[in-house]
Amino acid sequence: MTQYRFFLTTMATPIIDVAVESLGELADVMERRRFLFGTAIDVGGSGPDYGVVISTSGIRMVSEVEL
Amino acid sequence: MNRTNSDFLVDGYICTFAKFKPGEVHKLTGMTPALQRLWKRRGQMPLGYGDPEPITARVVAEVYVRHQLALAGLPPSESADIAAKAAQIVLWFGLLSINGACAVMGPKHLVADFIDQFMNSHHIATKLSGVTPERSFRYLYRFGGIGPFHFALGSDDIFNASTFTLLTVLDLETMGNSLAIQAGRPLLTVEIPSDTVPRSMWERRLVAG
């Protein structure tokens, strides 16, 4: 079950969306993927809901209220 | 080599950062020339030297970090201090990891010694970039999309710090590698002064990362 989604940008690709099941797996992705900028969201938790705005200038997180 | 006001001395070496014009800064950082002009007008980016105002690799690294932080929601007016520290680390990774990111010139035997030391320890790259060993962090991160960014040596440091709903993170190592690769020429040139060996007998070599 997906616990986190990790949006990352690399030198070669604008945005990659990686689904992981644990912090250990997220740590592994972070170490391996050589990203420039990344945003990880806990999609399985009970915290506030966030949306993802993806544009040419990057990834921006917005709260449910802003959406 | 003509001396400029951007030369600096480290352990007797004369060091000169490469300079990049706005079009090159765009390629290296993703910041459009128009955005660079806006930041310059606001005093959030130095004006550079000459026309069209090239800026040094150190400043490019700083601007690169600040631009990424801005995309992450931290305005440039609040990122100067942390970006100055992070820029040293970005350069450190670039110098250490990428072949040809550093060039050295001087008498042949001294150039050979320099390259040998550079290849066998982090000491020279650490000195040249200005970073201290205890600050060679890989990540810059924050939780929740608000508040200050923090440095971390590895992902364990981040995940041990707190549970999170939202994590924003910059990989300074990848940024350094990207900067050095995209530059296509040495970010830093080191001159080893000598009073005894004439310049005609000097050599210039690229240092392997």
mmCIF file of C-alpha atoms in Angstrom:
data_model
loop_
_atom_site.group_PDB
_atom_site.id
_atom_site.type_symbol
_atom_site.label_atom_id
_atom_site.label_comp_id
_atom_site.label_asym_id
_atom_site.label_seq_id
_atom_site.Cartn_x
_atom_site.Cartn_y
_atom_site.Cartn_z
ATOM 1 C CA MET A 1 0.000 0.000 0.000
ATOM 2 C CA THR A 2 1.352 3.391 -0.972
ATOM 3 C CA GLN A 3 2.281 5.397 2.084
ATOM 4 C CA TYR A 4 4.268 8.198 0.446
ATOM 5 C CA ARG A 5 4.401 9.794 -2.967
ATOM 6 C CA PHE A 6 7.695 11.391 -3.875
ATOM 7 C CA PHE A 7 7.741 13.953 -6.688
ATOM 8 C CA LEU A 8 11.254 14.631 -7.873
ATOM 9 C CA THR A 9 13.055 16.487 -10.614
ATOM 10 C CA THR A 10 16.327 15.228 -12.030
ATOM 11 C CA MET A 11 18.873 16.624 -14.462
ATOM 12 C CA ALA A 12 17.254 14.688 -17.291
ATOM 13 C CA THR A 13 13.550 14.703 -16.477
ATOM 14 C CA PRO A 14 11.251 17.464 -15.265
ATOM 15 C CA ILE A 15 9.123 15.444 -12.849
ATOM 16 C CA ILE A 16 8.982 11.843 -11.711
ATOM 17 C CA ASP A 17 6.267 10.557 -9.399
ATOM 18 C CA VAL A 18 7.421 7.639 -7.250
ATOM 19 C CA ALA A 19 5.089 5.712 -4.931
ATOM 20 C CA VAL A 20 6.724 4.052 -1.927
ATOM 21 C CA GLU A 21 5.409 2.010 0.959
ATOM 22 C CA SER A 22 7.727 3.054 3.773
ATOM 23 C CA LEU A 23 10.271 5.580 4.947
ATOM 24 C CA GLY A 24 12.993 3.022 4.312
ATOM 25 C CA GLU A 25 11.947 2.755 0.690
ATOM 26 C CA LEU A 26 11.720 6.537 0.423
ATOM 27 C CA ALA A 27 15.245 6.843 1.846
ATOM 28 C CA ASP A 28 16.454 4.343 -0.738
ATOM 29 C CA VAL A 29 14.877 6.327 -3.572
ATOM 30 C CA MET A 30 16.395 9.546 -2.257
ATOM 31 C CA GLU A 31 19.867 8.026 -2.111
ATOM 32 C CA ARG A 32 19.661 6.415 -5.547
ATOM 33 C CA ARG A 33 17.739 8.775 -7.811
ATOM 34 C CA ARG A 34 20.082 11.775 -7.855
ATOM 35 C CA PHE A 35 17.265 14.306 -7.836
ATOM 36 C CA LEU A 36 17.628 18.081 -7.705
ATOM 37 C CA PHE A 37 14.425 18.865 -5.890
ATOM 38 C CA GLY A 38 11.905 16.569 -4.293
ATOM 39 C CA THR A 39 8.615 16.723 -2.460
ATOM 40 C CA ALA A 40 7.379 13.781 -0.395
ATOM 41 C CA ILE A 41 3.803 13.540 0.826
ATOM 42 C CA ASP A 42 2.399 11.107 3.345
ATOM 43 C CA VAL A 43 -0.725 10.015 1.504
ATOM 44 C CA GLY A 44 -1.611 7.329 3.994
ATOM 45 C CA GLY A 45 -1.524 9.457 7.115
ATOM 46 C CA SER A 46 -4.290 11.371 8.786
ATOM 47 C CA GLY A 47 -2.753 14.827 8.392
ATOM 48 C CA PRO A 48 -4.065 17.689 6.260
ATOM 49 C CA ASP A 49 -4.777 16.997 2.625
ATOM 50 C CA TYR A 50 -2.500 18.486 0.015
ATOM 51 C CA GLY A 51 -2.701 18.857 -3.716
ATOM 52 C CA VAL A 52 0.153 19.102 -6.152
ATOM 53 C CA VAL A 53 0.439 21.904 -8.660
ATOM 54 C CA ILE A 54 2.877 21.008 -11.405
ATOM 55 C CA SER A 55 4.017 23.733 -13.774
ATOM 56 C CA THR A 56 7.003 24.611 -15.925
ATOM 57 C CA SER A 57 8.534 26.375 -12.934
ATOM 58 C CA GLY A 58 8.415 23.314 -10.691
ATOM 59 C CA ILE A 59 6.284 21.515 -8.151
ATOM 60 C CA ARG A 60 4.255 23.392 -5.597
ATOM 61 C CA MET A 61 2.198 21.969 -2.802
ATOM 62 C CA VAL A 62 -1.106 23.565 -1.930
ATOM 63 C CA SER A 63 -3.440 22.767 0.899
ATOM 64 C CA GLU A 64 -6.943 21.486 0.405
ATOM 65 C CA VAL A 65 -8.234 24.934 1.339
ATOM 66 C CA GLU A 66 -6.245 26.569 -1.484
ATOM 67 C CA LEU A 67 -7.435 23.965 -3.948
ATOM 68 C CA MET B 1 46.372 35.197 -16.133
ATOM 69 C CA ASN B 2 44.998 38.670 -15.491
ATOM 70 C CA ARG B 3 44.140 39.340 -11.885
ATOM 71 C CA THR B 4 40.563 40.290 -11.193
ATOM 72 C CA ASN B 5 38.642 41.317 -8.123
ATOM 73 C CA SER B 6 37.129 37.855 -8.002
ATOM 74 C CA ASP B 7 40.472 36.093 -7.392
ATOM 75 C CA PHE B 8 41.052 34.779 -3.899
ATOM 76 C CA LEU B 9 43.888 33.085 -2.056
ATOM 77 C CA VAL B 10 43.709 29.650 -0.424
ATOM 78 C CA ASP B 11 46.841 28.192 1.167
ATOM 79 C CA GLY B 12 49.006 30.271 -1.180
ATOM 80 C CA TYR B 13 47.088 29.170 -4.289
ATOM 81 C CA ILE B 14 45.546 31.900 -6.448
ATOM 82 C CA CYS B 15 42.013 30.784 -7.185
ATOM 83 C CA THR B 16 39.658 32.150 -9.807
ATOM 84 C CA PHE B 17 36.068 31.131 -10.269
ATOM 85 C CA ALA B 18 34.747 30.889 -13.819
ATOM 86 C CA LYS B 19 32.290 33.596 -14.788
ATOM 87 C CA PHE B 20 28.979 33.051 -16.502
ATOM 88 C CA LYS B 21 26.777 35.384 -18.508
ATOM 89 C CA PRO B 22 23.011 35.606 -17.970
ATOM 90 C CA GLY B 23 22.272 33.165 -20.805
ATOM 91 C CA GLU B 24 24.639 30.628 -19.260
ATOM 92 C CA VAL B 25 23.180 31.225 -15.794
ATOM 93 C CA HIS B 26 19.784 30.402 -17.303
ATOM 94 C CA LYS B 27 21.137 27.116 -18.653
ATOM 95 C CA LEU B 28 22.803 26.270 -15.331
ATOM 96 C CA THR B 29 20.063 27.271 -12.911
ATOM 97 C CA GLY B 30 16.824 27.484 -14.852
ATOM 98 C CA MET B 31 16.491 31.188 -14.012
ATOM 99 C CA THR B 32 15.431 33.151 -17.069
ATOM 100 C CA PRO B 33 17.392 36.350 -17.862
ATOM 101 C CA ALA B 34 14.229 38.330 -17.074
ATOM 102 C CA LEU B 35 14.019 36.769 -13.617
ATOM 103 C CA GLN B 36 17.735 37.429 -13.097
ATOM 104 C CA ARG B 37 17.175 41.100 -13.947
ATOM 105 C CA LEU B 38 14.281 41.237 -11.483
ATOM 106 C CA TRP B 39 16.384 39.720 -8.695
ATOM 107 C CA LYS B 40 19.204 42.143 -9.514
ATOM 108 C CA ARG B 41 16.854 45.110 -9.328
ATOM 109 C CA ARG B 42 15.637 43.873 -5.954
ATOM 110 C CA GLY B 43 19.215 43.438 -4.707
ATOM 111 C CA GLN B 44 18.733 39.672 -4.386
ATOM 112 C CA MET B 45 21.482 38.899 -6.880
ATOM 113 C CA PRO B 46 24.769 40.748 -7.457
ATOM 114 C CA LEU B 47 25.056 42.845 -10.581
ATOM 115 C CA GLY B 48 28.211 41.094 -11.812
ATOM 116 C CA TYR B 49 31.032 42.686 -13.728
ATOM 117 C CA GLY B 50 30.941 44.292 -17.166
ATOM 118 C CA ASP B 51 28.380 43.860 -19.875
ATOM 119 C CA PRO B 52 26.404 41.565 -19.992
ATOM 120 C CA GLU B 53 27.316 41.202 -16.359
ATOM 121 C CA PRO B 54 28.882 37.779 -15.869
ATOM 122 C CA ILE B 55 28.812 36.386 -12.345
ATOM 123 C CA THR B 56 31.175 33.924 -10.700
ATOM 124 C CA ALA B 57 30.543 30.208 -10.248
ATOM 125 C CA ARG B 58 30.206 30.790 -6.498
ATOM 126 C CA VAL B 59 27.400 33.281 -7.077
ATOM 127 C CA VAL B 60 25.820 30.967 -9.657
ATOM 128 C CA ALA B 61 25.759 28.193 -7.048
ATOM 129 C CA GLU B 62 24.126 30.557 -4.570
ATOM 130 C CA VAL B 63 21.534 31.709 -7.083
ATOM 131 C CA TYR B 64 20.880 28.095 -8.085
ATOM 132 C CA VAL B 65 20.051 27.189 -4.489
ATOM 133 C CA ARG B 66 17.949 30.303 -3.938
ATOM 134 C CA HIS B 67 15.988 29.666 -7.106
ATOM 135 C CA GLN B 68 15.235 26.087 -6.076
ATOM 136 C CA LEU B 69 14.260 27.301 -2.602
ATOM 137 C CA ALA B 70 11.980 29.888 -4.195
ATOM 138 C CA LEU B 71 10.282 27.122 -6.176
ATOM 139 C CA ALA B 72 9.846 25.346 -2.850
ATOM 140 C CA GLY B 73 8.116 28.396 -1.423
ATOM 141 C CA LEU B 74 10.944 30.208 0.369
ATOM 142 C CA PRO B 75 11.171 33.745 -1.026
ATOM 143 C CA PRO B 76 14.633 35.002 -2.077
ATOM 144 C CA SER B 77 14.418 37.737 0.546
ATOM 145 C CA GLU B 78 14.662 34.985 3.206
ATOM 146 C CA SER B 79 17.181 32.620 1.642
ATOM 147 C CA ALA B 80 20.448 34.589 1.434
ATOM 148 C CA ASP B 81 22.144 33.160 4.528
ATOM 149 C CA ILE B 82 21.260 29.516 4.063
ATOM 150 C CA ALA B 83 21.988 29.680 0.314
ATOM 151 C CA ALA B 84 25.472 31.088 0.982
ATOM 152 C CA LYS B 85 26.257 28.028 3.123
ATOM 153 C CA ALA B 86 24.584 25.610 0.722
ATOM 154 C CA ALA B 87 26.434 27.109 -2.279
ATOM 155 C CA GLN B 88 29.777 26.142 -0.738
ATOM 156 C CA ILE B 89 28.551 22.569 -0.431
ATOM 157 C CA VAL B 90 27.197 22.546 -3.992
ATOM 158 C CA LEU B 91 30.611 23.662 -5.260
ATOM 159 C CA TRP B 92 32.354 21.110 -3.030
ATOM 160 C CA PHE B 93 30.346 18.262 -4.532
ATOM 161 C CA GLY B 94 30.882 19.599 -8.044
ATOM 162 C CA LEU B 95 34.646 19.894 -7.609
ATOM 163 C CA LEU B 96 34.957 16.463 -6.033
ATOM 164 C CA SER B 97 32.656 14.517 -8.324
ATOM 165 C CA ILE B 98 33.026 15.832 -11.849
ATOM 166 C CA ASN B 99 36.080 15.445 -14.055
ATOM 167 C CA GLY B 100 37.398 18.817 -15.153
ATOM 168 C CA ALA B 101 35.411 20.909 -12.686
ATOM 169 C CA CYS B 102 38.745 22.187 -11.367
ATOM 170 C CA ALA B 103 41.794 23.199 -13.431
ATOM 171 C CA VAL B 104 45.264 23.765 -12.048
ATOM 172 C CA MET B 105 48.235 25.577 -13.565
ATOM 173 C CA GLY B 106 51.808 25.995 -12.450
ATOM 174 C CA PRO B 107 55.190 24.262 -12.549
ATOM 175 C CA LYS B 108 54.776 20.651 -13.673
ATOM 176 C CA HIS B 109 55.914 19.001 -10.463
ATOM 177 C CA LEU B 110 53.700 21.231 -8.320
ATOM 178 C CA VAL B 111 50.716 20.592 -10.590
ATOM 179 C CA ALA B 112 51.326 16.851 -10.275
ATOM 180 C CA ASP B 113 51.531 17.149 -6.475
ATOM 181 C CA PHE B 114 48.336 19.187 -6.379
ATOM 182 C CA ILE B 115 46.420 16.657 -8.470
ATOM 183 C CA ASP B 116 47.745 13.809 -6.357
ATOM 184 C CA GLN B 117 46.549 15.506 -3.159
ATOM 185 C CA PHE B 118 43.220 16.440 -4.724
ATOM 186 C CA MET B 119 42.579 12.857 -5.810
ATOM 187 C CA ASN B 120 43.574 11.298 -2.502
ATOM 188 C CA SER B 121 41.755 13.444 0.012
ATOM 189 C CA HIS B 122 38.886 15.875 0.356
ATOM 190 C CA HIS B 123 41.229 18.388 1.937
ATOM 191 C CA ILE B 124 41.935 20.578 -1.092
ATOM 192 C CA ALA B 125 38.377 20.648 -2.419
ATOM 193 C CA THR B 126 37.205 21.432 1.108
ATOM 194 C CA LYS B 127 39.600 24.366 1.359
ATOM 195 C CA LEU B 128 38.825 25.660 -2.134
ATOM 196 C CA SER B 129 35.062 25.574 -1.712
ATOM 197 C CA GLY B 130 35.195 27.074 1.763
ATOM 198 C CA VAL B 131 33.096 24.305 3.253
ATOM 199 C CA THR B 132 34.103 22.741 6.540
ATOM 200 C CA PRO B 133 34.157 18.932 6.818
ATOM 201 C CA GLU B 134 31.465 18.917 9.485
ATOM 202 C CA ARG B 135 29.229 20.902 7.133
ATOM 203 C CA SER B 136 29.465 18.701 4.058
ATOM 204 C CA PHE B 137 25.724 18.057 4.150
ATOM 205 C CA ARG B 138 23.950 16.438 1.251
ATOM 206 C CA TYR B 139 20.381 17.611 1.794
ATOM 207 C CA LEU B 140 18.527 20.810 2.548
ATOM 208 C CA TYR B 141 14.998 20.151 3.776
ATOM 209 C CA ARG B 142 11.963 21.331 5.699
ATOM 210 C CA PHE B 143 8.703 19.855 6.832
ATOM 211 C CA GLY B 144 5.188 21.124 6.207
ATOM 212 C CA GLY B 145 6.103 23.664 3.535
ATOM 213 C CA ILE B 146 6.724 26.406 6.093
ATOM 214 C CA GLY B 147 9.517 27.524 8.391
ATOM 215 C CA PRO B 148 13.282 27.376 7.963
ATOM 216 C CA PHE B 149 15.193 24.820 5.919
ATOM 217 C CA HIS B 150 17.694 22.544 7.679
ATOM 218 C CA PHE B 151 20.805 20.691 6.560
ATOM 219 C CA ALA B 152 21.109 16.905 6.785
ATOM 220 C CA LEU B 153 24.015 14.573 6.095
ATOM 221 C CA GLY B 154 21.722 11.784 4.902
ATOM 222 C CA SER B 155 18.101 10.747 4.680
ATOM 223 C CA ASP B 156 18.332 9.110 8.118
ATOM 224 C CA ASP B 157 18.929 12.539 9.646
ATOM 225 C CA ILE B 158 15.751 13.793 8.007
ATOM 226 C CA PHE B 159 13.524 10.900 8.966
ATOM 227 C CA ASN B 160 14.845 10.788 12.515
ATOM 228 C CA ALA B 161 14.034 14.470 12.974
ATOM 229 C CA SER B 162 10.261 14.146 12.830
ATOM 230 C CA THR B 163 7.310 12.409 11.320
ATOM 231 C CA PHE B 164 5.891 14.420 8.456
ATOM 232 C CA THR B 165 2.982 14.909 6.133
ATOM 233 C CA LEU B 166 4.926 17.012 3.671
ATOM 234 C CA LEU B 167 8.674 17.025 3.098
ATOM 235 C CA THR B 168 10.546 19.319 0.724
ATOM 236 C CA VAL B 169 14.166 18.451 0.016
ATOM 237 C CA LEU B 170 17.037 19.640 -2.188
ATOM 238 C CA ASP B 171 19.890 17.262 -3.046
ATOM 239 C CA LEU B 172 23.006 19.453 -2.904
ATOM 240 C CA GLU B 173 25.203 16.697 -4.322
ATOM 241 C CA THR B 174 23.111 16.404 -7.474
ATOM 242 C CA MET B 175 22.991 20.191 -7.757
ATOM 243 C CA GLY B 176 26.806 20.321 -7.596
ATOM 244 C CA ASN B 177 27.144 17.595 -10.198
ATOM 245 C CA SER B 178 24.602 19.276 -12.451
ATOM 246 C CA LEU B 179 26.326 22.645 -12.155
ATOM 247 C CA ALA B 180 29.757 21.221 -12.966
ATOM 248 C CA ILE B 181 28.507 19.139 -15.898
ATOM 249 C CA GLN B 182 26.348 21.845 -17.435
ATOM 250 C CA ALA B 183 29.117 24.452 -17.105
ATOM 251 C CA GLY B 184 31.192 22.563 -19.660
ATOM 252 C CA ARG B 185 34.400 24.145 -18.369
ATOM 253 C CA PRO B 186 36.192 24.327 -15.018
ATOM 254 C CA LEU B 187 34.233 26.077 -12.298
ATOM 255 C CA LEU B 188 37.502 26.956 -10.604
ATOM 256 C CA THR B 189 41.064 27.512 -11.819
ATOM 257 C CA VAL B 190 43.898 27.243 -9.332
ATOM 258 C CA GLU B 191 47.260 28.856 -10.006
ATOM 259 C CA ILE B 192 50.291 27.656 -8.053
ATOM 260 C CA PRO B 193 52.658 30.613 -7.885
ATOM 261 C CA SER B 194 56.376 30.075 -8.380
ATOM 262 C CA ASP B 195 59.281 32.505 -8.412
ATOM 263 C CA THR B 196 61.731 29.902 -9.662
ATOM 264 C CA VAL B 197 60.029 28.247 -12.647
ATOM 265 C CA PRO B 198 59.232 30.558 -15.615
ATOM 266 C CA ARG B 199 55.630 30.579 -16.797
ATOM 267 C CA SER B 200 56.728 29.294 -20.187
ATOM 268 C CA MET B 201 57.490 26.004 -18.454
ATOM 269 C CA TRP B 202 54.189 25.788 -16.606
ATOM 270 C CA GLU B 203 51.430 23.419 -17.525
ATOM 271 C CA ARG B 204 47.661 23.500 -17.119
ATOM 272 C CA ARG B 205 45.730 20.337 -16.322
ATOM 273 C CA LEU B 206 42.179 19.429 -15.494
ATOM 274 C CA VAL B 207 41.637 17.628 -12.215
ATOM 275 C CA ALA B 208 39.711 14.367 -12.324
ATOM 276 C CA GLY B 209 36.747 14.213 -9.985
#
